[in-house]
Amino acid sequence: QVQLVQSGAEVKKPGASVKVSCKAAGYTLTGYWMHWVRQAPGQGLEWMGCINLNSGDTHSTQNFQDRVTMTKDTSISTAYMELSSLRSDDTAVYYCAREKSGTSTFDVWGQGTMVTVSS
Amino acid sequence: QSALTQPASVSGSPGQSITISCTGSSSDVGGYNLVSWFQQHPGKAPKLMIYDVSNRPSGVSNRFSGSKSGNTASLTISGLQAEDEADYYCHSYRTISSYVFGTGTKVTVL
């Protein structure tokens, strides 16, 4: 069964960094793009960026360009998203999502990781 | 970095049909046939319902259909059922190498 399993909830202080992992099971990680999407409490979905799991090329929205780092470790079928200089408004559920081959949509999603930023 | 525009809420009675609109621009919805729709139940991850404007993934009911005209995409749910009550988000590729979601629509089954 194809699935993405994310790391557990995190509580961070303002100014700190958080690194969320996303492990693929049931398929080969390479050959796909992995996207990161977040959802603040009671709010909508926000696309953050993506990483090519072959080349390591990344794209991200201007909102996060200076603070987000996306990486991969194909030896353990895992993608990572690190967000730095955390603020209270970064409190959200962070999802990884696999880009469906040959399309620009997301067919498999992780279960989400709650990140709380609080002093 | 503005989101695509969706109505905040849409409601209908069981068995009825409803349509959710998603308005963007020529840089996203209107410029590419790369519109998707996701369903999200409370506390759950989004689920892909429609991709490339009108294609349904395997396992998604044919009561869900998508279309597009100009800068506006639409999701129609026919034969509305209680289980369809959820939040729905449109999504599109946006120039250049970027993606954008809609503001989200809460569907209520009366």
Short mmCIF file of C-alpha atoms in Angstrom, two decimals:
data_model
loop_
_atom_site.label_atom_id
_atom_site.label_comp_id
_atom_site.label_asym_id
_atom_site.label_seq_id
_atom_site.Cartn_x
_atom_site.Cartn_y
_atom_site.Cartn_z
CA GLN A 1 0.00 0.00 0.00
CA VAL A 2 1.38 3.37 -1.04
CA GLN A 3 1.59 5.76 1.88
CA LEU A 4 3.54 8.67 3.31
CA VAL A 5 4.30 8.59 7.03
CA GLN A 6 5.27 11.86 8.68
CA SER A 7 7.10 12.59 11.90
CA GLY A 8 5.29 13.49 15.10
CA ALA A 9 4.01 16.75 16.51
CA GLU A 10 6.50 19.45 17.48
CA VAL A 11 6.42 22.42 19.86
CA LYS A 12 8.95 25.14 19.14
CA LYS A 13 9.80 28.60 20.46
CA PRO A 14 9.76 31.66 18.23
CA GLY A 15 12.99 32.00 16.29
CA ALA A 16 13.74 28.27 16.35
CA SER A 17 13.68 25.84 13.41
CA VAL A 18 11.66 22.70 12.82
CA LYS A 19 12.40 19.75 10.53
CA VAL A 20 9.55 17.51 9.44
CA SER A 21 10.18 14.14 7.82
CA CYS A 22 8.06 12.23 5.32
CA LYS A 23 8.82 8.56 4.72
CA ALA A 24 7.48 6.78 1.66
CA ALA A 25 6.22 3.23 1.89
CA GLY A 26 4.99 0.93 -0.83
CA TYR A 27 6.71 2.73 -3.72
CA THR A 28 10.10 4.01 -4.84
CA LEU A 29 10.69 7.58 -3.70
CA THR A 30 12.70 8.59 -6.74
CA GLY A 31 10.89 9.52 -9.94
CA TYR A 32 8.47 11.84 -8.23
CA TRP A 33 8.23 15.39 -6.93
CA MET A 34 7.31 15.78 -3.27
CA HIS A 35 5.32 18.83 -2.23
CA TRP A 36 4.82 20.49 1.14
CA VAL A 37 1.51 22.09 2.09
CA ARG A 38 0.49 23.67 5.36
CA GLN A 39 -2.83 24.48 7.03
CA ALA A 40 -3.11 26.90 9.93
CA PRO A 41 -5.86 26.15 12.49
CA GLY A 42 -9.27 26.79 10.93
CA GLN A 43 -7.67 28.06 7.72
CA GLY A 44 -7.19 26.84 4.16
CA LEU A 45 -4.41 24.95 2.43
CA GLU A 46 -1.22 26.79 1.49
CA TRP A 47 1.35 25.43 -0.95
CA MET A 48 4.90 25.91 0.34
CA GLY A 49 7.17 24.28 -2.18
CA CYS A 50 8.40 21.06 -3.75
CA ILE A 51 11.51 18.97 -4.35
CA ASN A 52 12.43 16.67 -7.22
CA LEU A 53 13.38 13.40 -5.56
CA ASN A 54 15.79 12.53 -8.37
CA SER A 55 17.73 15.74 -8.94
CA GLY A 56 17.07 17.57 -5.67
CA ASP A 57 15.82 20.64 -7.58
CA THR A 58 13.44 22.72 -5.49
CA HIS A 59 10.78 25.36 -6.04
CA SER A 60 9.06 27.36 -3.33
CA THR A 61 6.63 30.20 -3.02
CA GLN A 62 8.02 33.64 -2.30
CA ASN A 63 6.34 33.56 1.10
CA PHE A 64 8.82 30.92 2.27
CA GLN A 65 11.78 31.19 -0.07
CA ASP A 66 14.21 32.47 2.54
CA ARG A 67 13.05 30.22 5.38
CA VAL A 68 12.25 26.82 3.91
CA THR A 69 14.75 24.09 3.05
CA MET A 70 13.61 20.89 1.36
CA THR A 71 15.92 17.89 1.22
CA LYS A 72 15.80 14.15 0.61
CA ASP A 73 17.53 10.96 1.62
CA THR A 74 16.60 8.39 -0.98
CA SER A 75 18.55 5.66 0.83
CA ILE A 76 15.82 5.67 3.48
CA SER A 77 12.96 6.84 1.21
CA THR A 78 12.52 10.03 3.20
CA ALA A 79 11.94 13.67 2.31
CA TYR A 80 12.42 16.54 4.73
CA MET A 81 11.14 20.08 5.13
CA GLU A 82 12.90 22.47 7.47
CA LEU A 83 11.37 25.84 8.34
CA SER A 84 13.54 28.37 10.14
CA SER A 85 12.97 31.60 12.08
CA LEU A 86 9.65 30.31 13.30
CA ARG A 87 6.89 32.76 14.22
CA SER A 88 3.60 32.21 16.00
CA ASP A 89 1.76 32.36 12.67
CA ASP A 90 3.74 29.32 11.49
CA THR A 91 1.60 27.24 13.85
CA ALA A 92 -0.07 24.81 11.48
CA VAL A 93 -0.40 21.24 10.29
CA TYR A 94 2.28 20.51 7.71
CA TYR A 95 1.59 17.90 5.02
CA CYS A 96 3.82 16.21 2.49
CA ALA A 97 2.13 15.15 -0.74
CA ARG A 98 3.34 13.14 -3.71
CA GLU A 99 2.89 14.60 -7.15
CA LYS A 100 0.99 12.17 -9.34
CA SER A 101 3.21 11.02 -12.19
CA GLY A 102 2.55 12.91 -15.41
CA THR A 103 0.29 15.49 -13.78
CA SER A 104 0.56 18.53 -11.54
CA THR A 105 -1.62 17.24 -8.75
CA PHE A 106 -1.12 15.40 -5.49
CA ASP A 107 -2.38 11.83 -5.25
CA VAL A 108 -0.88 10.61 -1.96
CA TRP A 109 -0.74 12.67 1.23
CA GLY A 110 0.97 12.19 4.56
CA GLN A 111 -1.11 12.22 7.74
CA GLY A 112 0.12 15.69 8.68
CA THR A 113 2.46 17.00 11.37
CA MET A 114 1.24 19.58 13.86
CA VAL A 115 3.83 22.27 14.56
CA THR A 116 3.06 24.66 17.40
CA VAL A 117 5.14 27.81 17.82
CA SER A 118 4.76 29.29 21.29
CA SER A 119 6.90 31.04 23.84
CA GLN B 1 0.64 35.05 -3.97
CA SER B 2 -3.16 35.37 -3.79
CA ALA B 3 -5.32 32.30 -3.44
CA LEU B 4 -7.93 31.23 -5.98
CA THR B 5 -11.42 32.46 -5.07
CA GLN B 6 -14.10 30.02 -3.93
CA PRO B 7 -17.46 30.63 -2.22
CA ALA B 8 -17.16 30.19 1.53
CA SER B 9 -20.08 27.80 1.72
CA VAL B 10 -22.50 25.84 -0.43
CA SER B 11 -25.37 23.72 0.78
CA GLY B 12 -27.88 21.30 -0.66
CA SER B 13 -30.36 18.61 0.28
CA PRO B 14 -29.65 14.91 -0.16
CA GLY B 15 -30.03 13.89 -3.79
CA GLN B 16 -29.59 17.40 -5.14
CA SER B 17 -26.68 18.68 -7.21
CA ILE B 18 -24.38 21.49 -6.16
CA THR B 19 -21.60 23.34 -7.97
CA ILE B 20 -18.54 24.99 -6.45
CA SER B 21 -16.71 27.63 -8.43
CA CYS B 22 -13.01 28.45 -8.40
CA THR B 23 -11.87 31.69 -9.99
CA GLY B 24 -8.29 32.52 -10.83
CA SER B 25 -6.49 34.23 -13.67
CA SER B 26 -4.75 33.57 -16.96
CA SER B 27 -1.61 32.77 -14.94
CA ASP B 28 -3.19 29.77 -13.31
CA VAL B 29 -6.70 28.38 -13.89
CA GLY B 30 -7.16 30.00 -17.28
CA GLY B 31 -3.70 29.27 -18.58
CA TYR B 32 -3.42 25.56 -17.92
CA ASN B 33 -5.66 22.49 -17.81
CA LEU B 34 -4.09 21.60 -14.49
CA VAL B 35 -6.92 22.20 -12.03
CA SER B 36 -7.53 19.72 -9.23
CA TRP B 37 -10.12 19.41 -6.50
CA PHE B 38 -9.55 18.03 -3.02
CA GLN B 39 -12.02 16.94 -0.36
CA GLN B 40 -11.08 17.34 3.30
CA HIS B 41 -13.01 16.00 6.26
CA PRO B 42 -12.28 17.49 9.71
CA GLY B 43 -8.95 16.36 11.12
CA LYS B 44 -8.06 14.42 7.97
CA ALA B 45 -5.61 14.91 5.13
CA PRO B 46 -7.02 16.16 1.83
CA LYS B 47 -8.16 13.58 -0.72
CA LEU B 48 -7.81 14.02 -4.48
CA MET B 49 -11.22 14.02 -6.19
CA ILE B 50 -10.58 15.54 -9.64
CA TYR B 51 -7.37 16.28 -11.55
CA ASP B 52 -6.50 17.90 -14.88
CA VAL B 53 -9.86 19.74 -14.79
CA SER B 54 -12.15 16.75 -15.28
CA ASN B 55 -10.39 13.46 -14.59
CA ARG B 56 -11.40 11.25 -11.69
CA PRO B 57 -8.84 9.08 -9.89
CA SER B 58 -9.66 5.43 -9.51
CA GLY B 59 -12.08 4.89 -6.66
CA VAL B 60 -13.70 8.32 -6.72
CA SER B 61 -17.45 8.29 -7.28
CA ASN B 62 -18.72 9.41 -10.69
CA ARG B 63 -21.05 11.76 -8.80
CA PHE B 64 -18.06 14.13 -8.79
CA SER B 65 -17.28 15.97 -12.00
CA GLY B 66 -15.12 18.94 -13.00
CA SER B 67 -15.09 21.51 -15.75
CA LYS B 68 -13.50 24.80 -16.70
CA SER B 69 -14.44 27.91 -18.65
CA GLY B 70 -11.93 30.70 -19.02
CA ASN B 71 -10.46 31.60 -15.64
CA THR B 72 -13.12 29.72 -13.65
CA ALA B 73 -13.16 26.03 -12.81
CA SER B 74 -16.11 24.20 -11.29
CA LEU B 75 -16.73 21.07 -9.25
CA THR B 76 -20.20 19.53 -9.42
CA ILE B 77 -21.44 16.99 -6.92
CA SER B 78 -24.58 15.23 -8.08
CA GLY B 79 -26.84 13.05 -5.95
CA LEU B 80 -25.57 14.78 -2.81
CA GLN B 81 -25.01 12.40 0.11
CA ALA B 82 -24.37 12.99 3.82
CA GLU B 83 -20.79 11.73 3.43
CA ASP B 84 -20.09 14.55 0.95
CA GLU B 85 -20.25 17.08 3.78
CA ALA B 86 -16.68 18.37 3.96
CA ASP B 87 -14.39 21.20 2.89
CA TYR B 88 -13.42 21.36 -0.77
CA TYR B 89 -10.35 23.06 -2.21
CA CYS B 90 -9.46 23.75 -5.80
CA HIS B 91 -5.82 23.77 -6.83
CA SER B 92 -3.94 24.88 -9.92
CA TYR B 93 -0.50 25.11 -11.41
CA ARG B 94 0.58 28.76 -11.57
CA THR B 95 3.29 30.37 -13.70
CA ILE B 96 6.23 29.79 -13.07
CA SER B 97 6.84 26.48 -11.26
CA SER B 98 4.36 27.38 -8.59
CA TYR B 99 1.06 26.07 -7.32
CA VAL B 100 -1.90 27.67 -5.60
CA PHE B 101 -4.94 26.50 -3.67
CA GLY B 102 -8.38 28.01 -3.50
CA THR B 103 -9.80 29.65 -0.39
CA GLY B 104 -11.92 26.58 0.35
CA THR B 105 -15.66 25.87 0.38
CA LYS B 106 -17.59 24.24 3.17
CA VAL B 107 -20.28 21.94 1.78
CA THR B 108 -23.24 21.32 4.05
CA VAL B 109 -25.82 18.61 3.42
CA LEU B 110 -29.11 19.87 4.79
#
